[in-house]
PDB file of C-alpha atoms and ligand atoms in Angstrom:
ATOM      1  CA  UNK F   1     122.101  75.374 115.900  1.00 92.00           C
ATOM      2  CA  UNK F   2     118.706  76.587 114.667  1.00 98.00           C
ATOM      3  CA  UNK F   3     117.594  72.988 114.288  1.00 98.00           C
ATOM      4  CA  UNK F   4     118.038  69.970 116.590  1.00 98.00           C
ATOM      5  CA  UNK F   5     117.828  66.519 115.087  1.00 98.00           C
ATOM      6  CA  UNK F   6     117.749  63.042 116.558  1.00 97.00           C
ATOM      7  CA  UNK F   7     117.050  59.673 114.980  1.00 97.00           C
ATOM      8  CA  UNK F   8     115.235  57.026 117.063  1.00 92.00           C
ATOM      9  CA  UNK F   9     114.463  53.630 115.548  1.00 92.00           C
ATOM     10  CA  UNK F  10     114.702  55.074 112.028  1.00 95.00           C
ATOM     11  CA  UNK F  11     112.321  57.953 112.872  1.00 97.00           C
ATOM     12  CA  UNK F  12     113.894  61.399 112.476  1.00 98.00           C
ATOM     13  CA  UNK F  13     112.815  64.104 114.917  1.00 98.00           C
ATOM     14  CA  UNK F  14     113.568  67.641 113.743  1.00 98.00           C
ATOM     15  CA  UNK F  15     113.095  70.410 116.309  1.00 98.00           C
ATOM     16  CA  UNK F  16     113.063  74.028 115.186  1.00 98.00           C
ATOM     17  CA  UNK F  17     115.273  75.723 117.704  1.00 98.00           C
ATOM     18  CA  UNK F  18     114.977  79.496 117.950  1.00 98.00           C
ATOM     19  CA  UNK F  19     112.479  79.493 120.837  1.00 98.00           C
ATOM     20  CA  UNK F  20     113.268  83.085 121.856  1.00 98.00           C
ATOM     21  CA  UNK F  21     112.067  84.164 118.376  1.00 98.00           C
ATOM     22  CA  UNK F  22     109.161  81.696 118.324  1.00 98.00           C
ATOM     23  CA  UNK F  23     111.212  79.622 115.864  1.00 98.00           C
ATOM     24  CA  UNK F  24     111.038  82.307 113.197  1.00 98.00           C
ATOM     25  CA  UNK F  25     112.634  80.906 110.057  1.00 97.00           C
ATOM     26  CA  UNK F  26     115.804  82.774 109.114  1.00 96.00           C
ATOM     27  CA  UNK F  27     118.241  81.890 106.338  1.00 95.00           C
ATOM     28  CA  UNK F  28     120.454  79.986 108.750  1.00 97.00           C
ATOM     29  CA  UNK F  29     117.488  77.782 109.664  1.00 97.00           C
ATOM     30  CA  UNK F  30     116.679  77.287 105.976  1.00 97.00           C
ATOM     31  CA  UNK F  31     120.219  76.025 105.336  1.00 96.00           C
ATOM     32  CA  UNK F  32     120.208  73.884 108.486  1.00 97.00           C
ATOM     33  CA  UNK F  33     116.903  72.286 107.480  1.00 98.00           C
ATOM     34  CA  UNK F  34     118.084  71.616 103.926  1.00 97.00           C
ATOM     35  CA  UNK F  35     121.258  69.981 105.239  1.00 97.00           C
ATOM     36  CA  UNK F  36     119.342  67.857 107.747  1.00 97.00           C
ATOM     37  CA  UNK F  37     116.696  66.738 105.246  1.00 96.00           C
ATOM     38  CA  UNK F  38     119.478  65.691 102.865  1.00 95.00           C
ATOM     39  CA  UNK F  39     121.230  63.807 105.655  1.00 95.00           C
ATOM     40  CA  UNK F  40     118.042  62.087 106.888  1.00 96.00           C
ATOM     41  CA  UNK F  41     117.005  61.019 103.381  1.00 93.00           C
ATOM     42  CA  UNK F  42     118.793  57.680 103.412  1.00 90.00           C
ATOM     43  CA  UNK F  43     118.477  57.057 107.155  1.00 93.00           C
ATOM     44  CA  UNK F  44     114.838  57.188 108.199  1.00 97.00           C
ATOM     45  CA  UNK F  45     111.395  55.765 107.480  1.00 96.00           C
ATOM     46  CA  UNK F  46     109.601  58.980 108.510  1.00 98.00           C
ATOM     47  CA  UNK F  47     110.354  62.403 109.943  1.00 98.00           C
ATOM     48  CA  UNK F  48     108.557  64.412 112.618  1.00 98.00           C
ATOM     49  CA  UNK F  49     109.043  68.165 112.635  1.00 98.00           C
ATOM     50  CA  UNK F  50     108.098  70.221 115.673  1.00 98.00           C
ATOM     51  CA  UNK F  51     109.164  73.358 117.538  1.00 98.00           C
ATOM     52  CA  UNK F  52     111.128  73.942 120.724  1.00 98.00           C
ATOM     53  CA  UNK F  53     109.431  76.247 123.223  1.00 97.00           C
ATOM     54  CA  UNK F  54     105.930  77.636 122.894  1.00 96.00           C
ATOM     55  CA  UNK F  55     105.676  77.873 119.084  1.00 98.00           C
ATOM     56  CA  UNK F  56     105.943  75.580 116.102  1.00 98.00           C
ATOM     57  CA  UNK F  57     107.056  78.602 114.087  1.00 98.00           C
ATOM     58  CA  UNK F  58     105.816  82.195 113.826  1.00 98.00           C
ATOM     59  CA  UNK F  59     106.898  82.343 110.181  1.00 98.00           C
ATOM     60  CA  UNK F  60     109.755  83.916 108.308  1.00 97.00           C
ATOM     61  CA  UNK F  61     112.094  86.055 110.417  1.00 97.00           C
ATOM     62  CA  UNK F  62     110.594  89.480 109.845  1.00 97.00           C
ATOM     63  CA  UNK F  63     113.710  91.351 110.971  1.00 96.00           C
ATOM     64  CA  UNK F  64     115.948  89.460 108.570  1.00 95.00           C
ATOM     65  CA  UNK F  65     113.430  89.650 105.737  1.00 93.00           C
ATOM     66  CA  UNK F  66     113.086  93.405 106.055  1.00 94.00           C
ATOM     67  CA  UNK F  67     116.853  93.740 105.629  1.00 93.00           C
ATOM     68  CA  UNK F  68     116.970  91.689 102.432  1.00 92.00           C
ATOM     69  CA  UNK F  69     117.073  93.312  99.013  1.00 92.00           C
ATOM     70  CA  UNK F  70     114.746  92.149  96.242  1.00 92.00           C
ATOM     71  CA  UNK F  71     117.741  90.506  94.582  1.00 91.00           C
ATOM     72  CA  UNK F  72     118.646  88.628  97.816  1.00 89.00           C
ATOM     73  CA  UNK F  73     115.107  87.367  98.262  1.00 88.00           C
ATOM     74  CA  UNK F  74     114.838  86.155  94.667  1.00 87.00           C
ATOM     75  CA  UNK F  75     118.310  84.636  94.501  1.00 85.00           C
ATOM     76  CA  UNK F  76     118.787  83.323  98.022  1.00 80.00           C
ATOM     77  CA  UNK F  77     115.259  83.207  99.453  1.00 87.00           C
ATOM     78  CA  UNK F  78     113.621  80.204 101.034  1.00 90.00           C
ATOM     79  CA  UNK F  79     113.348  78.138  97.830  1.00 91.00           C
ATOM     80  CA  UNK F  80     116.060  75.606  98.785  1.00 92.00           C
ATOM     81  CA  UNK F  81     113.880  74.542 101.737  1.00 95.00           C
ATOM     82  CA  UNK F  82     110.790  73.871  99.618  1.00 93.00           C
ATOM     83  CA  UNK F  83     112.926  72.081  97.009  1.00 92.00           C
ATOM     84  CA  UNK F  84     114.488  69.855  99.691  1.00 94.00           C
ATOM     85  CA  UNK F  85     111.063  69.033 101.111  1.00 95.00           C
ATOM     86  CA  UNK F  86     109.536  68.342  97.711  1.00 92.00           C
ATOM     87  CA  UNK F  87     112.380  65.947  96.927  1.00 93.00           C
ATOM     88  CA  UNK F  88     112.074  64.128 100.275  1.00 97.00           C
ATOM     89  CA  UNK F  89     110.412  60.799  99.537  1.00 97.00           C
ATOM     90  CA  UNK F  90     109.686  59.704 103.114  1.00 97.00           C
ATOM     91  CA  UNK F  91     106.606  61.040 104.950  1.00 98.00           C
ATOM     92  CA  UNK F  92     107.029  64.154 107.075  1.00 98.00           C
ATOM     93  CA  UNK F  93     104.687  64.670 110.031  1.00 98.00           C
ATOM     94  CA  UNK F  94     104.262  68.227 111.315  1.00 98.00           C
ATOM     95  CA  UNK F  95     103.551  68.200 115.057  1.00 98.00           C
ATOM     96  CA  UNK F  96     102.247  71.677 115.862  1.00 98.00           C
ATOM     97  CA  UNK F  97     103.091  72.497 119.470  1.00 98.00           C
ATOM     98  CA  UNK F  98     101.984  76.140 119.542  1.00 98.00           C
ATOM     99  CA  UNK F  99     101.770  79.198 117.273  1.00 98.00           C
ATOM    100  CA  UNK F 100     102.038  78.125 113.631  1.00 98.00           C
ATOM    101  CA  UNK F 101     101.857  81.256 111.528  1.00 98.00           C
ATOM    102  CA  UNK F 102     102.857  82.586 108.132  1.00 98.00           C
ATOM    103  CA  UNK F 103     105.848  80.658 106.816  1.00 97.00           C
ATOM    104  CA  UNK F 104     105.415  78.351 109.823  1.00 98.00           C
ATOM    105  CA  UNK F 105     102.020  77.200 108.556  1.00 98.00           C
ATOM    106  CA  UNK F 106     103.454  77.018 105.041  1.00 98.00           C
ATOM    107  CA  UNK F 107     106.194  74.762 106.403  1.00 98.00           C
ATOM    108  CA  UNK F 108     103.539  72.576 108.050  1.00 98.00           C
ATOM    109  CA  UNK F 109     101.539  72.453 104.824  1.00 98.00           C
ATOM    110  CA  UNK F 110     104.649  71.314 102.937  1.00 97.00           C
ATOM    111  CA  UNK F 111     104.610  68.252 105.225  1.00 98.00           C
ATOM    112  CA  UNK F 112     102.423  65.201 104.610  1.00 97.00           C
ATOM    113  CA  UNK F 113     100.449  64.951 107.850  1.00 98.00           C
ATOM    114  CA  UNK F 114      99.594  67.699 110.325  1.00 98.00           C
ATOM    115  CA  UNK F 115      98.727  66.936 113.925  1.00 98.00           C
ATOM    116  CA  UNK F 116      98.294  69.663 116.498  1.00 98.00           C
ATOM    117  CA  UNK F 117      98.374  70.197 120.237  1.00 98.00           C
ATOM    118  CA  UNK F 118      95.108  71.589 121.577  1.00 98.00           C
ATOM    119  CA  UNK F 119      96.744  74.944 122.378  1.00 98.00           C
ATOM    120  CA  UNK F 120      98.211  75.469 118.875  1.00 98.00           C
ATOM    121  CA  UNK F 121      97.031  78.490 116.891  1.00 98.00           C
ATOM    122  CA  UNK F 122      97.257  78.601 113.116  1.00 98.00           C
ATOM    123  CA  UNK F 123      97.050  81.285 110.477  1.00 98.00           C
ATOM    124  CA  UNK F 124      98.509  83.433 107.739  1.00 98.00           C
ATOM    125  CA  UNK F 125      99.027  86.813 109.450  1.00 98.00           C
ATOM    126  CA  UNK F 126     101.214  88.308 106.688  1.00 98.00           C
ATOM    127  CA  UNK F 127      98.453  90.778 105.754  1.00 98.00           C
ATOM    128  CA  UNK F 128      98.996  92.505 109.127  1.00 98.00           C
ATOM    129  CA  UNK F 129     102.545  93.285 107.960  1.00 98.00           C
ATOM    130  CA  UNK F 130     101.314  94.672 104.641  1.00 98.00           C
ATOM    131  CA  UNK F 131     102.529  91.610 102.716  1.00 97.00           C
ATOM    132  CA  UNK F 132     100.967  88.328 101.579  1.00 98.00           C
ATOM    133  CA  UNK F 133     101.964  84.667 102.008  1.00 97.00           C
ATOM    134  CA  UNK F 134     104.727  83.543  99.678  1.00 94.00           C
ATOM    135  CA  UNK F 135     105.186  79.788 100.034  1.00 94.00           C
ATOM    136  CA  UNK F 136     101.860  78.039  99.752  1.00 94.00           C
ATOM    137  CA  UNK F 137      99.694  80.130 102.083  1.00 96.00           C
ATOM    138  CA  UNK F 138      97.407  81.165  99.245  1.00 97.00           C
ATOM    139  CA  UNK F 139      97.723  77.968  97.167  1.00 96.00           C
ATOM    140  CA  UNK F 140      98.083  74.860  99.352  1.00 96.00           C
ATOM    141  CA  UNK F 141      95.787  76.461 101.918  1.00 97.00           C
ATOM    142  CA  UNK F 142      93.049  77.191  99.350  1.00 97.00           C
ATOM    143  CA  UNK F 143      93.234  73.704  97.862  1.00 96.00           C
ATOM    144  CA  UNK F 144      92.977  72.273 101.367  1.00 96.00           C
ATOM    145  CA  UNK F 145      90.242  74.339 103.016  1.00 97.00           C
ATOM    146  CA  UNK F 146      88.506  75.959 100.028  1.00 97.00           C
ATOM    147  CA  UNK F 147      88.412  79.474  98.598  1.00 98.00           C
ATOM    148  CA  UNK F 148      86.139  81.231 101.071  1.00 98.00           C
ATOM    149  CA  UNK F 149      87.793  80.009 104.246  1.00 98.00           C
ATOM    150  CA  UNK F 150      91.237  80.695 102.758  1.00 98.00           C
ATOM    151  CA  UNK F 151      90.129  84.241 101.861  1.00 98.00           C
ATOM    152  CA  UNK F 152      89.019  84.777 105.452  1.00 98.00           C
ATOM    153  CA  UNK F 153      92.399  83.665 106.841  1.00 98.00           C
ATOM    154  CA  UNK F 154      94.589  85.357 104.230  1.00 98.00           C
ATOM    155  CA  UNK F 155      92.703  88.672 104.174  1.00 98.00           C
ATOM    156  CA  UNK F 156      92.161  89.087 107.926  1.00 98.00           C
ATOM    157  CA  UNK F 157      95.361  87.447 109.152  1.00 98.00           C
ATOM    158  CA  UNK F 158      93.524  86.054 112.177  1.00 98.00           C
ATOM    159  CA  UNK F 159      94.814  82.961 113.918  1.00 98.00           C
ATOM    160  CA  UNK F 160      92.446  80.046 114.446  1.00 98.00           C
ATOM    161  CA  UNK F 161      92.426  77.300 117.069  1.00 98.00           C
ATOM    162  CA  UNK F 162      93.693  73.788 116.459  1.00 98.00           C
ATOM    163  CA  UNK F 163      90.090  72.536 116.598  1.00 98.00           C
ATOM    164  CA  UNK F 164      88.988  75.066 113.957  1.00 98.00           C
ATOM    165  CA  UNK F 165      91.913  73.851 111.827  1.00 98.00           C
ATOM    166  CA  UNK F 166      90.646  70.310 112.355  1.00 98.00           C
ATOM    167  CA  UNK F 167      87.110  71.239 111.299  1.00 98.00           C
ATOM    168  CA  UNK F 168      88.517  72.838 108.134  1.00 97.00           C
ATOM    169  CA  UNK F 169      90.523  69.726 107.237  1.00 97.00           C
ATOM    170  CA  UNK F 170      93.847  71.494 107.733  1.00 98.00           C
ATOM    171  CA  UNK F 171      94.744  69.409 110.777  1.00 98.00           C
ATOM    172  CA  UNK F 172      94.450  65.635 110.799  1.00 97.00           C
ATOM    173  CA  UNK F 173      94.269  65.173 114.551  1.00 98.00           C
ATOM    174  CA  UNK F 174      94.149  67.365 117.692  1.00 98.00           C
ATOM    175  CA  UNK F 175      95.601  65.946 120.897  1.00 98.00           C
ATOM    176  CA  UNK F 176      96.186  67.223 124.456  1.00 98.00           C
ATOM    177  CA  UNK F 177      99.423  69.241 124.577  1.00 98.00           C
ATOM    178  CA  UNK F 178     101.289  66.653 126.620  1.00 98.00           C
ATOM    179  CA  UNK F 179     100.357  63.854 124.173  1.00 98.00           C
ATOM    180  CA  UNK F 180     101.629  65.562 121.010  1.00 98.00           C
ATOM    181  CA  UNK F 181     105.010  63.885 120.583  1.00 98.00           C
ATOM    182  CA  UNK F 182     103.680  60.549 121.790  1.00 98.00           C
ATOM    183  CA  UNK F 183     101.005  60.625 119.099  1.00 98.00           C
ATOM    184  CA  UNK F 184     103.462  61.845 116.420  1.00 98.00           C
ATOM    185  CA  UNK F 185     105.852  59.008 117.271  1.00 98.00           C
ATOM    186  CA  UNK F 186     103.043  56.459 117.343  1.00 98.00           C
ATOM    187  CA  UNK F 187     101.941  57.527 113.875  1.00 98.00           C
ATOM    188  CA  UNK F 188     105.509  57.616 112.510  1.00 98.00           C
ATOM    189  CA  UNK F 189     106.130  54.101 113.849  1.00 97.00           C
ATOM    190  CA  UNK F 190     102.852  52.827 112.425  1.00 97.00           C
ATOM    191  CA  UNK F 191     103.821  54.166 108.983  1.00 97.00           C
ATOM    192  CA  UNK F 192     107.362  52.871 109.523  1.00 95.00           C
ATOM    193  CA  UNK F 193     106.069  49.292 109.837  1.00 95.00           C
ATOM    194  CA  UNK F 194     104.663  49.423 106.308  1.00 97.00           C
ATOM    195  CA  UNK F 195     106.689  48.813 103.165  1.00 97.00           C
ATOM    196  CA  UNK F 196     108.906  51.905 102.799  1.00 96.00           C
ATOM    197  CA  UNK F 197     108.685  51.632  99.028  1.00 97.00           C
ATOM    198  CA  UNK F 198     104.862  51.484  99.032  1.00 98.00           C
ATOM    199  CA  UNK F 199     104.752  54.440 101.463  1.00 98.00           C
ATOM    200  CA  UNK F 200     106.882  56.490  99.056  1.00 97.00           C
ATOM    201  CA  UNK F 201     104.640  55.586  96.125  1.00 98.00           C
ATOM    202  CA  UNK F 202     101.500  56.416  98.111  1.00 98.00           C
ATOM    203  CA  UNK F 203     102.892  59.753  99.287  1.00 98.00           C
ATOM    204  CA  UNK F 204     103.867  60.725  95.752  1.00 97.00           C
ATOM    205  CA  UNK F 205     100.414  59.825  94.419  1.00 97.00           C
ATOM    206  CA  UNK F 206      98.446  61.696  97.115  1.00 97.00           C
ATOM    207  CA  UNK F 207     100.617  64.797  96.728  1.00 95.00           C
ATOM    208  CA  UNK F 208     100.029  64.699  92.993  1.00 95.00           C
ATOM    209  CA  UNK F 209      96.318  65.298  93.650  1.00 94.00           C
ATOM    210  CA  UNK F 210      97.105  68.853  94.791  1.00 91.00           C
ATOM    211  CA  UNK F 211      99.344  69.460  91.865  1.00 91.00           C
ATOM    212  CA  UNK F 212      97.657  68.424  88.664  1.00 94.00           C
ATOM    213  CA  UNK F 213      94.503  67.587  86.722  1.00 95.00           C
ATOM    214  CA  UNK F 214      92.394  64.596  87.776  1.00 96.00           C
ATOM    215  CA  UNK F 215      93.402  62.586  84.709  1.00 97.00           C
ATOM    216  CA  UNK F 216      97.146  63.178  85.205  1.00 97.00           C
ATOM    217  CA  UNK F 217      96.733  62.284  88.870  1.00 97.00           C
ATOM    218  CA  UNK F 218      94.895  59.081  87.984  1.00 97.00           C
ATOM    219  CA  UNK F 219      97.630  58.207  85.461  1.00 97.00           C
ATOM    220  CA  UNK F 220     100.347  58.606  88.099  1.00 97.00           C
ATOM    221  CA  UNK F 221      98.278  56.655  90.619  1.00 97.00           C
ATOM    222  CA  UNK F 222      97.877  53.784  88.152  1.00 98.00           C
ATOM    223  CA  UNK F 223     101.583  53.787  87.323  1.00 98.00           C
ATOM    224  CA  UNK F 224     102.493  53.716  91.035  1.00 98.00           C
ATOM    225  CA  UNK F 225      99.906  50.999  91.662  1.00 98.00           C
ATOM    226  CA  UNK F 226     101.474  48.791  88.946  1.00 98.00           C
ATOM    227  CA  UNK F 227     104.925  49.475  90.393  1.00 98.00           C
ATOM    228  CA  UNK F 228     103.760  48.550  93.916  1.00 98.00           C
ATOM    229  CA  UNK F 229     102.015  45.433  92.609  1.00 97.00           C
ATOM    230  CA  UNK F 230     105.186  44.155  90.945  1.00 97.00           C
ATOM    231  CA  UNK F 231     107.544  45.207  93.754  1.00 97.00           C
ATOM    232  CA  UNK F 232     109.185  42.697  96.068  1.00 97.00           C
ATOM    233  CA  UNK F 233     107.318  44.178  99.045  1.00 98.00           C
ATOM    234  CA  UNK F 234     104.008  44.051  97.157  1.00 98.00           C
ATOM    235  CA  UNK F 235     104.424  40.365  96.418  1.00 97.00           C
ATOM    236  CA  UNK F 236     105.514  39.661  99.997  1.00 98.00           C
ATOM    237  CA  UNK F 237     102.565  41.639 101.446  1.00 98.00           C
ATOM    238  CA  UNK F 238      99.970  39.807  99.342  1.00 98.00           C
ATOM    239  CA  UNK F 239     101.566  36.405  99.969  1.00 97.00           C
ATOM    240  CA  UNK F 240     101.705  37.057 103.733  1.00 98.00           C
ATOM    241  CA  UNK F 241      98.015  37.988 103.725  1.00 98.00           C
ATOM    242  CA  UNK F 242      97.085  34.723 102.008  1.00 98.00           C
ATOM    243  CA  UNK F 243      99.361  32.721 104.309  1.00 98.00           C
ATOM    244  CA  UNK F 244      97.855  34.514 107.349  1.00 97.00           C
ATOM    245  CA  UNK F 245     101.219  35.758 108.646  1.00 97.00           C
ATOM    246  CA  UNK F 246     102.934  39.112 109.239  1.00 96.00           C
ATOM    247  CA  UNK F 247     104.696  40.436 106.114  1.00 97.00           C
ATOM    248  CA  UNK F 248     108.488  40.805 106.135  1.00 96.00           C
ATOM    249  CA  UNK F 249     109.003  43.941 104.073  1.00 97.00           C
ATOM    250  CA  UNK F 250     112.448  44.599 102.630  1.00 94.00           C
ATOM    251  CA  UNK F 251     112.226  48.402 102.324  1.00 93.00           C
TER     252      UNK F 251
HETATM  253  N1  CO8 C   1     110.026  87.103 112.976  1.00 55.38           N
HETATM  254  C1  CO8 C   1     110.941  87.614 113.862  1.00 55.38           C
HETATM  255  N2  CO8 C   1     110.716  87.662 115.200  1.00 55.38           N
HETATM  256  C2  CO8 C   1     109.533  87.189 115.657  1.00 55.38           C
HETATM  257  C3  CO8 C   1     108.555  86.639 114.782  1.00 55.38           C
HETATM  258  C4  CO8 C   1     108.847  86.614 113.389  1.00 55.38           C
HETATM  259  N3  CO8 C   1     107.997  86.068 112.493  1.00 55.38           N
HETATM  260  N4  CO8 C   1     107.484  86.268 115.526  1.00 55.38           N
HETATM  261  C5  CO8 C   1     107.789  86.540 116.809  1.00 55.38           C
HETATM  262  N5  CO8 C   1     109.029  87.103 116.912  1.00 55.38           N
HETATM  263  C6  CO8 C   1     109.724  87.561 118.102  1.00 55.38           C
HETATM  264  C7  CO8 C   1     109.040  88.783 118.708  1.00 55.38           C
HETATM  265  O1  CO8 C   1     109.481  89.954 118.057  1.00 55.38           O
HETATM  266  C8  CO8 C   1     109.475  88.698 120.152  1.00 55.38           C
HETATM  267  O2  CO8 C   1     110.792  89.198 120.254  1.00 55.38           O
HETATM  268  P1  CO8 C   1     111.213  90.140 121.521  1.00 55.38           P
HETATM  269  O3  CO8 C   1     111.108  89.233 122.714  1.00 55.38           O
HETATM  270  O4  CO8 C   1     112.608  90.564 121.211  1.00 55.38           O
HETATM  271  O5  CO8 C   1     110.209  91.243 121.555  1.00 55.38           O
HETATM  272  C9  CO8 C   1     109.565  87.184 120.416  1.00 55.38           C
HETATM  273  O6  CO8 C   1     109.624  86.577 119.126  1.00 55.38           O
HETATM  274  C10 CO8 C   1     108.327  86.669 121.134  1.00 55.38           C
HETATM  275  O7  CO8 C   1     107.188  87.053 120.380  1.00 55.38           O
HETATM  276  P2  CO8 C   1     105.935  87.836 121.008  1.00 55.38           P
HETATM  277  O8  CO8 C   1     106.334  88.560 122.254  1.00 55.38           O
HETATM  278  O9  CO8 C   1     105.281  88.639 119.929  1.00 55.38           O
HETATM  279  O10 CO8 C   1     105.009  86.581 121.420  1.00 55.38           O
HETATM  280  P3  CO8 C   1     103.426  86.569 121.634  1.00 55.38           P
HETATM  281  O11 CO8 C   1     103.121  85.233 122.211  1.00 55.38           O
HETATM  282  O12 CO8 C   1     102.996  87.783 122.389  1.00 55.38           O
HETATM  283  O13 CO8 C   1     102.758  86.692 120.167  1.00 55.38           O
HETATM  284  C11 CO8 C   1     102.505  86.099 117.847  1.00 55.38           C
HETATM  285  C12 CO8 C   1     102.817  85.616 119.273  1.00 55.38           C
HETATM  286  C13 CO8 C   1     101.027  86.532 117.778  1.00 55.38           C
HETATM  287  C14 CO8 C   1     102.754  84.931 116.913  1.00 55.38           C
HETATM  288  C15 CO8 C   1     103.416  87.285 117.474  1.00 55.38           C
HETATM  289  O14 CO8 C   1     104.755  86.973 117.823  1.00 55.38           O
HETATM  290  C16 CO8 C   1     103.392  87.642 116.023  1.00 55.38           C
HETATM  291  O15 CO8 C   1     102.435  88.233 115.547  1.00 55.38           O
HETATM  292  N6  CO8 C   1     104.471  87.282 115.272  1.00 55.38           N
HETATM  293  C17 CO8 C   1     104.589  87.581 113.877  1.00 55.38           C
HETATM  294  C18 CO8 C   1     103.819  86.567 113.084  1.00 55.38           C
HETATM  295  C19 CO8 C   1     103.868  86.901 111.619  1.00 55.38           C
HETATM  296  O16 CO8 C   1     103.509  87.977 111.205  1.00 55.38           O
HETATM  297  N7  CO8 C   1     104.307  85.935 110.794  1.00 55.38           N
HETATM  298  C20 CO8 C   1     104.437  86.105 109.397  1.00 55.38           C
HETATM  299  C21 CO8 C   1     105.838  86.480 109.047  1.00 55.38           C
HETATM  300  S1  CO8 C   1     106.043  86.801 107.310  1.00 55.38           S
HETATM  301  C22 CO8 C   1     106.127  85.257 106.629  1.00 55.38           C
HETATM  302  O17 CO8 C   1     106.124  84.268 107.302  1.00 55.38           O
HETATM  303  C23 CO8 C   1     106.232  85.202 105.137  1.00 55.38           C
HETATM  304  C24 CO8 C   1     106.567  83.797 104.670  1.00 55.38           C
HETATM  305  C25 CO8 C   1     107.243  83.827 103.335  1.00 55.38           C
HETATM  306  C26 CO8 C   1     107.664  82.452 102.865  1.00 55.38           C
HETATM  307  C27 CO8 C   1     108.924  81.933 103.482  1.00 55.38           C
HETATM  308  C28 CO8 C   1     108.727  81.047 104.664  1.00 55.38           C
HETATM  309  C29 CO8 C   1     109.958  80.328 105.183  1.00 55.38           C
END
């Protein structure tokens, strides 16, 4: 299996599992990930995605990609993965345990939170292969770190340290290597204690900010705020605050 999955206390842990290829993403892994995301959808409060071995992922499988025709890439490419992730309403935490490059960084950027081990290295090295990023490495990256830093990474292909990623706002937190999964689980559990419905609404609203005009984003935020305000969990959360007790969320 190119992906290993376990569920612990309603937290899904997805491990990319082609360590001998630095978890390069081939079509089999795309299909495995799509299947697992669909399966986890109704089961978990949050998902952590990380890599087995010394890499998170070194990107698309270059050997497989080179063998694909234009028609194969367009018809069967990696789109199902991005569609499955876009449709996944629960938060996904990327825990970067090592090299995170090309499609690997694009996979991380399709997640909702990125934390990194100190030894992780990040970048978009596609230019070294004579190609460019194809799944967010010019768009999500630019909206996250700004045009000039994105140009530097996309046009040189150099890999940066986890701390440089942190300084650029690409990484939320850098932790010692041995603490990575502990911190990812701590964060997933902390989110998991909140109202699942409110978490979904908050995730949708924040993601919208990268996707639309300010006014459309504000409109969606307001709609989701009204929905959260009228929800069972919203009422319970506010009541519990006033009664000085812990809320009992339903979702
Ligand atoms: N594809 C296939 N095999 C790979 C890949 C890859 N992306 N990366 C590493 N490997 C293989 C190596 O060929 C090597 O195999 P072997 O042992 O048979 O020689 C094995 O993994 C170990 O790799 P290295 O010996 O190179 O390990 P190092 O620690 O020396 O180097 C690097 C690590 C710097 C990350 C290096 O492996 C490297 O440069 N890899 C290629 C990185 C790259 O160019 N990535 C971009 C790929 S293109 C892409 O991602 C487009 C995305 C399009 C959107 C779709 C996304 C799903």
